[in-house]
Every structure is written in C-alpha cells, then in structure tokens.
PDB file of C-alpha atoms in Angstrom:
ATOM      1  CA  MET X 871       9.367 -41.672  13.528  1.00 96.00           C
ATOM      2  CA  ASN X 872       6.737 -39.047  14.572  1.00 98.00           C
ATOM      3  CA  HIS X 873       6.730 -38.023  18.101  1.00 98.00           C
ATOM      4  CA  CYS X 874       4.079 -36.067  20.050  1.00 98.00           C
ATOM      5  CA  ILE X 875       5.376 -34.643  23.336  1.00 98.00           C
ATOM      6  CA  ILE X 876       2.742 -33.599  25.752  1.00 98.00           C
ATOM      7  CA  PHE X 877       4.080 -30.889  28.200  1.00 97.00           C
ATOM      8  CA  ALA X 878       2.456 -29.466  31.080  1.00 96.00           C
ATOM      9  CA  HIS X 879       4.505 -27.025  33.074  1.00 95.00           C
ATOM     10  CA  PRO X 880       3.628 -23.258  33.505  1.00 93.00           C
ATOM     11  CA  LYS X 881       7.194 -22.058  32.857  1.00 89.00           C
ATOM     12  CA  THR X 882       9.181 -22.795  29.766  1.00 90.00           C
ATOM     13  CA  ASP X 883      12.512 -21.745  31.312  1.00 90.00           C
ATOM     14  CA  SER X 884      12.127 -24.193  34.192  1.00 90.00           C
ATOM     15  CA  PHE X 885      13.955 -27.467  34.685  1.00 91.00           C
ATOM     16  CA  ASN X 886      11.016 -29.249  33.000  1.00 93.00           C
ATOM     17  CA  GLY X 887      11.471 -26.855  30.049  1.00 95.00           C
ATOM     18  CA  ALA X 888      15.049 -27.676  29.849  1.00 94.00           C
ATOM     19  CA  ILE X 889      14.182 -31.439  29.864  1.00 96.00           C
ATOM     20  CA  LEU X 890      11.782 -30.691  26.983  1.00 97.00           C
ATOM     21  CA  ASP X 891      14.365 -28.935  24.977  1.00 97.00           C
ATOM     22  CA  THR X 892      16.996 -31.636  25.470  1.00 97.00           C
ATOM     23  CA  TYR X 893      14.422 -34.462  24.532  1.00 98.00           C
ATOM     24  CA  ARG X 894      13.153 -32.656  21.481  1.00 98.00           C
ATOM     25  CA  GLU X 895      16.688 -31.802  20.108  1.00 98.00           C
ATOM     26  CA  ALA X 896      17.822 -35.305  20.748  1.00 98.00           C
ATOM     27  CA  LEU X 897      14.937 -36.697  18.786  1.00 98.00           C
ATOM     28  CA  LYS X 898      15.197 -34.173  15.893  1.00 98.00           C
ATOM     29  CA  GLY X 899      19.133 -34.967  15.825  1.00 97.00           C
ATOM     30  CA  GLN X 900      18.029 -38.607  15.167  1.00 95.00           C
ATOM     31  CA  GLY X 901      15.751 -37.330  12.192  1.00 96.00           C
ATOM     32  CA  HIS X 902      12.480 -37.752  13.948  1.00 97.00           C
ATOM     33  CA  SER X 903       9.588 -35.433  13.461  1.00 98.00           C
ATOM     34  CA  VAL X 904       8.576 -33.851  16.734  1.00 98.00           C
ATOM     35  CA  GLU X 905       5.363 -31.998  17.746  1.00 98.00           C
ATOM     36  CA  VAL X 906       5.134 -30.446  21.130  1.00 98.00           C
ATOM     37  CA  ARG X 907       1.703 -29.927  22.705  1.00 98.00           C
ATOM     38  CA  ASP X 908       2.453 -27.319  25.388  1.00 97.00           C
ATOM     39  CA  LEU X 909      -0.696 -27.295  27.312  1.00 97.00           C
ATOM     40  CA  TYR X 910      -0.232 -24.021  29.114  1.00 96.00           C
ATOM     41  CA  ARG X 911       0.832 -22.070  26.011  1.00 96.00           C
ATOM     42  CA  LEU X 912      -2.243 -23.744  24.037  1.00 95.00           C
ATOM     43  CA  GLY X 913      -4.532 -22.530  26.791  1.00 93.00           C
ATOM     44  CA  PHE X 914      -5.998 -26.049  26.796  1.00 95.00           C
ATOM     45  CA  ASN X 915      -9.209 -26.412  28.735  1.00 96.00           C
ATOM     46  CA  PRO X 916      -8.837 -29.383  31.074  1.00 96.00           C
ATOM     47  CA  VAL X 917     -12.511 -29.475  32.350  1.00 96.00           C
ATOM     48  CA  LEU X 918     -14.518 -32.466  31.007  1.00 96.00           C
ATOM     49  CA  SER X 919     -18.057 -31.621  31.334  1.00 96.00           C
ATOM     50  CA  TRP X 920     -20.933 -34.158  31.927  1.00 96.00           C
ATOM     51  CA  GLU X 921     -22.232 -33.212  28.550  1.00 97.00           C
ATOM     52  CA  GLU X 922     -18.944 -33.689  26.771  1.00 96.00           C
ATOM     53  CA  TYR X 923     -18.525 -36.968  28.573  1.00 95.00           C
ATOM     54  CA  ARG X 924     -21.851 -38.248  27.425  1.00 96.00           C
ATOM     55  CA  LYS X 925     -21.267 -37.096  23.875  1.00 96.00           C
ATOM     56  CA  GLN X 926     -17.944 -38.967  23.418  1.00 94.00           C
ATOM     57  CA  PHE X 927     -19.817 -42.195  23.637  1.00 93.00           C
ATOM     58  CA  GLN X 928     -21.560 -41.166  20.346  1.00 94.00           C
ATOM     59  CA  GLY X 929     -18.265 -40.195  18.696  1.00 94.00           C
ATOM     60  CA  ASP X 930     -19.158 -36.385  19.152  1.00 97.00           C
ATOM     61  CA  TYR X 931     -15.922 -34.698  20.215  1.00 97.00           C
ATOM     62  CA  ALA X 932     -15.246 -31.016  20.909  1.00 97.00           C
ATOM     63  CA  ASP X 933     -13.053 -29.171  18.254  1.00 97.00           C
ATOM     64  CA  ASP X 934     -10.073 -28.945  20.558  1.00 97.00           C
ATOM     65  CA  VAL X 935     -10.166 -32.601  21.360  1.00 98.00           C
ATOM     66  CA  LYS X 936     -10.355 -33.512  17.759  1.00 97.00           C
ATOM     67  CA  ALA X 937      -7.375 -31.440  17.026  1.00 97.00           C
ATOM     68  CA  GLU X 938      -5.497 -33.450  19.769  1.00 98.00           C
ATOM     69  CA  HIS X 939      -6.675 -36.622  18.439  1.00 98.00           C
ATOM     70  CA  ALA X 940      -5.179 -35.702  15.054  1.00 98.00           C
ATOM     71  CA  TYR X 941      -1.705 -35.217  16.812  1.00 98.00           C
ATOM     72  CA  ILE X 942      -1.876 -38.463  18.706  1.00 98.00           C
ATOM     73  CA  GLN X 943      -3.122 -40.276  15.660  1.00 97.00           C
ATOM     74  CA  TRP X 944      -0.087 -38.867  13.677  1.00 98.00           C
ATOM     75  CA  ALA X 945       2.346 -40.008  16.269  1.00 98.00           C
ATOM     76  CA  ASP X 946       4.249 -43.267  16.341  1.00 98.00           C
ATOM     77  CA  ALA X 947       5.370 -42.219  19.907  1.00 98.00           C
ATOM     78  CA  ILE X 948       3.977 -40.141  22.730  1.00 98.00           C
ATOM     79  CA  THR X 949       5.845 -38.896  25.610  1.00 98.00           C
ATOM     80  CA  LEU X 950       4.432 -37.109  28.714  1.00 97.00           C
ATOM     81  CA  VAL X 951       6.729 -34.569  30.256  1.00 97.00           C
ATOM     82  CA  TYR X 952       5.261 -33.205  33.674  1.00 95.00           C
ATOM     83  CA  PRO X 953       6.183 -32.255  37.088  1.00 95.00           C
ATOM     84  CA  VAL X 954       4.554 -34.424  39.838  1.00 92.00           C
ATOM     85  CA  TRP X 955       2.416 -32.259  42.017  1.00 91.00           C
ATOM     86  CA  TRP X 956       0.900 -33.712  45.058  1.00 89.00           C
ATOM     87  CA  ALA X 957       1.737 -37.220  43.900  1.00 85.00           C
ATOM     88  CA  GLY X 958       0.034 -36.827  40.553  1.00 88.00           C
ATOM     89  CA  LEU X 959      -0.029 -35.024  37.308  1.00 91.00           C
ATOM     90  CA  PRO X 960      -0.701 -31.252  37.225  1.00 94.00           C
ATOM     91  CA  ALA X 961      -4.564 -30.575  36.926  1.00 94.00           C
ATOM     92  CA  LEU X 962      -4.078 -29.390  33.356  1.00 95.00           C
ATOM     93  CA  GLY X 963      -2.309 -32.687  32.344  1.00 95.00           C
ATOM     94  CA  LYS X 964      -4.894 -34.822  34.028  1.00 95.00           C
ATOM     95  CA  GLY X 965      -7.529 -32.878  32.375  1.00 96.00           C
ATOM     96  CA  TYR X 966      -5.863 -33.232  28.889  1.00 97.00           C
ATOM     97  CA  LEU X 967      -5.951 -36.949  29.473  1.00 97.00           C
ATOM     98  CA  ASP X 968      -9.354 -36.929  30.656  1.00 96.00           C
ATOM     99  CA  ARG X 969     -10.677 -35.194  27.690  1.00 97.00           C
ATOM    100  CA  VAL X 970      -8.428 -36.498  24.808  1.00 98.00           C
ATOM    101  CA  ILE X 971      -7.871 -40.131  25.746  1.00 97.00           C
ATOM    102  CA  THR X 972     -11.459 -40.782  24.962  1.00 96.00           C
ATOM    103  CA  PHE X 973     -13.956 -43.748  24.232  1.00 96.00           C
ATOM    104  CA  GLY X 974     -14.086 -44.450  20.475  1.00 96.00           C
ATOM    105  CA  PHE X 975     -10.658 -42.889  19.963  1.00 97.00           C
ATOM    106  CA  ALA X 976      -8.273 -44.576  22.510  1.00 97.00           C
ATOM    107  CA  TYR X 977     -10.352 -47.391  23.512  1.00 96.00           C
ATOM    108  CA  GLU X 978     -13.609 -49.200  23.048  1.00 95.00           C
ATOM    109  CA  LEU X 979     -15.683 -51.688  25.173  1.00 93.00           C
ATOM    110  CA  GLU X 980     -17.051 -54.976  24.442  1.00 93.00           C
ATOM    111  CA  GLY X 981     -19.415 -55.342  27.292  1.00 91.00           C
ATOM    112  CA  GLU X 982     -17.171 -54.585  30.288  1.00 89.00           C
ATOM    113  CA  LYS X 983     -13.990 -55.781  28.406  1.00 93.00           C
ATOM    114  CA  PRO X 984     -11.704 -52.859  27.351  1.00 92.00           C
ATOM    115  CA  ILE X 985     -10.567 -52.928  23.701  1.00 97.00           C
ATOM    116  CA  PRO X 986      -7.398 -50.771  22.963  1.00 97.00           C
ATOM    117  CA  LEU X 987      -7.337 -48.673  19.887  1.00 98.00           C
ATOM    118  CA  LEU X 988      -3.917 -47.218  20.115  1.00 98.00           C
ATOM    119  CA  ASN X 989      -1.905 -50.283  19.431  1.00 97.00           C
ATOM    120  CA  GLY X 990       1.273 -50.046  17.777  1.00 96.00           C
ATOM    121  CA  LYS X 991       2.216 -46.622  19.384  1.00 98.00           C
ATOM    122  CA  LYS X 992       5.133 -46.302  21.794  1.00 98.00           C
ATOM    123  CA  ALA X 993       4.838 -44.338  24.960  1.00 98.00           C
ATOM    124  CA  ALA X 994       7.235 -42.823  27.555  1.00 97.00           C
ATOM    125  CA  THR X 995       7.047 -40.612  30.564  1.00 96.00           C
ATOM    126  CA  ILE X 996       9.563 -38.048  32.097  1.00 96.00           C
ATOM    127  CA  PHE X 997       8.417 -36.831  35.327  1.00 94.00           C
ATOM    128  CA  THR X 998      10.095 -34.683  38.055  1.00 92.00           C
ATOM    129  CA  SER X 999       9.506 -33.683  41.578  1.00 90.00           C
ATOM    130  CA  GLY X1000      11.116 -31.615  44.263  1.00 86.00           C
ATOM    131  CA  THR X1001      10.983 -34.558  46.549  1.00 85.00           C
ATOM    132  CA  PRO X1002      14.418 -36.313  46.702  1.00 84.00           C
ATOM    133  CA  GLU X1003      14.273 -39.405  44.430  1.00 83.00           C
ATOM    134  CA  ASN X1004      15.311 -41.866  47.188  1.00 85.00           C
ATOM    135  CA  ILE X1005      12.321 -40.839  49.352  1.00 87.00           C
ATOM    136  CA  TYR X1006       9.748 -41.019  46.504  1.00 82.00           C
ATOM    137  CA  ARG X1007      11.074 -44.259  45.438  1.00 84.00           C
ATOM    138  CA  GLY X1008      11.270 -45.659  49.112  1.00 89.00           C
ATOM    139  CA  THR X1009       7.722 -44.824  49.867  1.00 89.00           C
ATOM    140  CA  GLY X1010       6.588 -46.462  46.681  1.00 87.00           C
ATOM    141  CA  MET X1011       5.145 -43.189  45.337  1.00 86.00           C
ATOM    142  CA  ALA X1012       7.273 -43.230  42.297  1.00 85.00           C
ATOM    143  CA  ASN X1013       6.098 -46.851  41.547  1.00 86.00           C
ATOM    144  CA  SER X1014       2.406 -45.761  42.029  1.00 89.00           C
ATOM    145  CA  LEU X1015       2.691 -43.041  39.478  1.00 88.00           C
ATOM    146  CA  LYS X1016       4.463 -45.413  37.073  1.00 88.00           C
ATOM    147  CA  GLN X1017       1.774 -48.014  37.415  1.00 91.00           C
ATOM    148  CA  THR X1018      -1.152 -45.568  37.044  1.00 92.00           C
ATOM    149  CA  ILE X1019       0.234 -44.103  33.840  1.00 93.00           C
ATOM    150  CA  GLU X1020       1.671 -47.351  32.363  1.00 92.00           C
ATOM    151  CA  GLU X1021      -1.081 -49.864  33.233  1.00 92.00           C
ATOM    152  CA  GLY X1022      -3.976 -47.415  33.632  1.00 93.00           C
ATOM    153  CA  LEU X1023      -3.437 -45.474  30.545  1.00 95.00           C
ATOM    154  CA  PHE X1024      -0.669 -46.885  28.149  1.00 96.00           C
ATOM    155  CA  ASP X1025      -1.595 -50.500  28.452  1.00 96.00           C
ATOM    156  CA  PHE X1026      -5.177 -49.985  28.663  1.00 96.00           C
ATOM    157  CA  CYS X1027      -5.030 -48.120  25.422  1.00 97.00           C
ATOM    158  CA  GLY X1028      -2.706 -50.540  23.658  1.00 97.00           C
ATOM    159  CA  MET X1029       0.564 -48.485  23.736  1.00 97.00           C
ATOM    160  CA  GLU X1030       3.882 -50.058  24.520  1.00 97.00           C
ATOM    161  CA  THR X1031       5.862 -48.412  27.266  1.00 95.00           C
ATOM    162  CA  VAL X1032       9.474 -47.649  26.409  1.00 96.00           C
ATOM    163  CA  ASP X1033      10.452 -46.101  29.605  1.00 93.00           C
ATOM    164  CA  HIS X1034       9.311 -44.037  32.642  1.00 92.00           C
ATOM    165  CA  LEU X1035      11.971 -41.598  33.823  1.00 93.00           C
ATOM    166  CA  TYR X1036      11.429 -40.000  37.042  1.00 91.00           C
ATOM    167  CA  PHE X1037      13.901 -37.324  38.506  1.00 92.00           C
ATOM    168  CA  GLY X1038      13.554 -36.348  42.097  1.00 87.00           C
ATOM    169  CA  ASN X1039      15.088 -33.359  43.836  1.00 84.00           C
ATOM    170  CA  ALA X1040      14.637 -31.504  40.466  1.00 81.00           C
ATOM    171  CA  VAL X1041      14.486 -28.128  42.242  1.00 78.00           C
ATOM    172  CA  LEU X1042      17.733 -28.393  44.188  1.00 77.00           C
ATOM    173  CA  ALA X1043      19.739 -30.656  41.763  1.00 78.00           C
ATOM    174  CA  GLU X1044      22.915 -29.042  40.470  1.00 80.00           C
ATOM    175  CA  GLY X1045      25.834 -29.553  38.043  1.00 84.00           C
ATOM    176  CA  THR X1046      26.675 -33.134  37.914  1.00 88.00           C
ATOM    177  CA  GLU X1047      23.234 -34.387  38.984  1.00 87.00           C
ATOM    178  CA  ARG X1048      21.438 -32.318  36.356  1.00 88.00           C
ATOM    179  CA  LYS X1049      23.968 -33.527  33.730  1.00 92.00           C
ATOM    180  CA  ARG X1050      23.032 -37.115  34.603  1.00 93.00           C
ATOM    181  CA  MET X1051      19.399 -36.431  34.204  1.00 93.00           C
ATOM    182  CA  PHE X1052      19.845 -34.727  30.690  1.00 95.00           C
ATOM    183  CA  ALA X1053      22.067 -37.597  29.812  1.00 96.00           C
ATOM    184  CA  GLU X1054      19.297 -40.032  30.665  1.00 96.00           C
ATOM    185  CA  VAL X1055      16.691 -38.096  28.649  1.00 97.00           C
ATOM    186  CA  ARG X1056      18.966 -38.192  25.533  1.00 97.00           C
ATOM    187  CA  GLU X1057      19.380 -42.023  26.092  1.00 97.00           C
ATOM    188  CA  LEU X1058      15.526 -42.341  26.163  1.00 97.00           C
ATOM    189  CA  ALA X1059      15.459 -40.517  22.761  1.00 97.00           C
ATOM    190  CA  GLU X1060      18.127 -42.841  21.395  1.00 95.00           C
ATOM    191  CA  ARG X1061      15.879 -45.853  22.234  1.00 92.00           C
ATOM    192  CA  PHE X1062      13.091 -44.836  19.690  1.00 92.00           C
TER     193      PHE X1062
END
C-alpha cells in the first residue's frame, strides 16, 4: 500500500517528529511504501490567492499544487500528522489543505451537490496538543476537530477514515504515557 504522510511541525526533533518517525517505520516494517510531505522543510506556500482560487475551477493549478496532487493520487492512504494550535491545524497545514484539496481534483459539484473524487483512499489523523487530553475531550474540542477533518474533508472528498488519534498533554507526557502513545501509533499503522 502507498502511504502519503502530511507533516506540519517546525521541528523534526519534536514529539510530533518522533510520532512521524514511529509511524513511518511501522508502515515500512509492514512493507508499505511511504512518502512524507514535510511542509516546513518543503517551504510550502500556504497562501491561497484569489487568482489561484479562481483558476482551480478551470483546472489550472500552480506547479507546487500539481506536485502535491501527484503524491495524493499515488497514495492509497493519507495521514495528517499535526500539532493542534489554537483549536485547529497550524496555518501551514490549513493552507496546504486549502491549496491542494481542490475543485476538480478532490471534488466536483453537480449544482450545489458535492461529488467526491478521492474515493477508495483511506485516511487518518494523528494530532497532538499541550492541553491535557481529558480537558480537550471534556470540552468537546477534540470531537470538533475530528468532525471538521473527518466529515468536512475526508468524507466530503470520498476518503474512508481509518482512525483519528488525538494525544493531549504531549508537551509534559513522560515515560509510560509516551510509550502508550507510540504504541497507539504503531497499532494504527498495523490497521492498514
């Protein structure tokens, strides 16, 4: 299976970086092909201009967007690995989705009815935050982010969600707690 991991964290030696490494190695260990799109190291431009927005409706995409389309088209599975900042994706990650998950590539419209174009692909998320998990889940924020990504992105474009992992207290977690998180990441990889 071909996996495209979209990673948006400014530090590769962060906890998110360790999650990425664990997930990538678990997938490769099962014989999967893995491509990581490390948005910070790519220097991906997250700004969707009005001109670019209009052009996508004619199938006219910027070269960097076409390159990302090729990775997503190649992939059987797509996983987002991001920290949660201010109850959402980092701006770079959100901008990537704005520019790459485009009309004519990921969906079309029949009148007002969306027609998904990424059918058959599997999708997952691995999100972290510094907020303790019980607080984020208790307030409903974890579910809101899950719903936004799963229904608003994956379902809308025809992808099947395999799982949504959320790890709170990522900054202060130690030892046993981090081992549990890494074990969950490996278990997710095994489900593909």
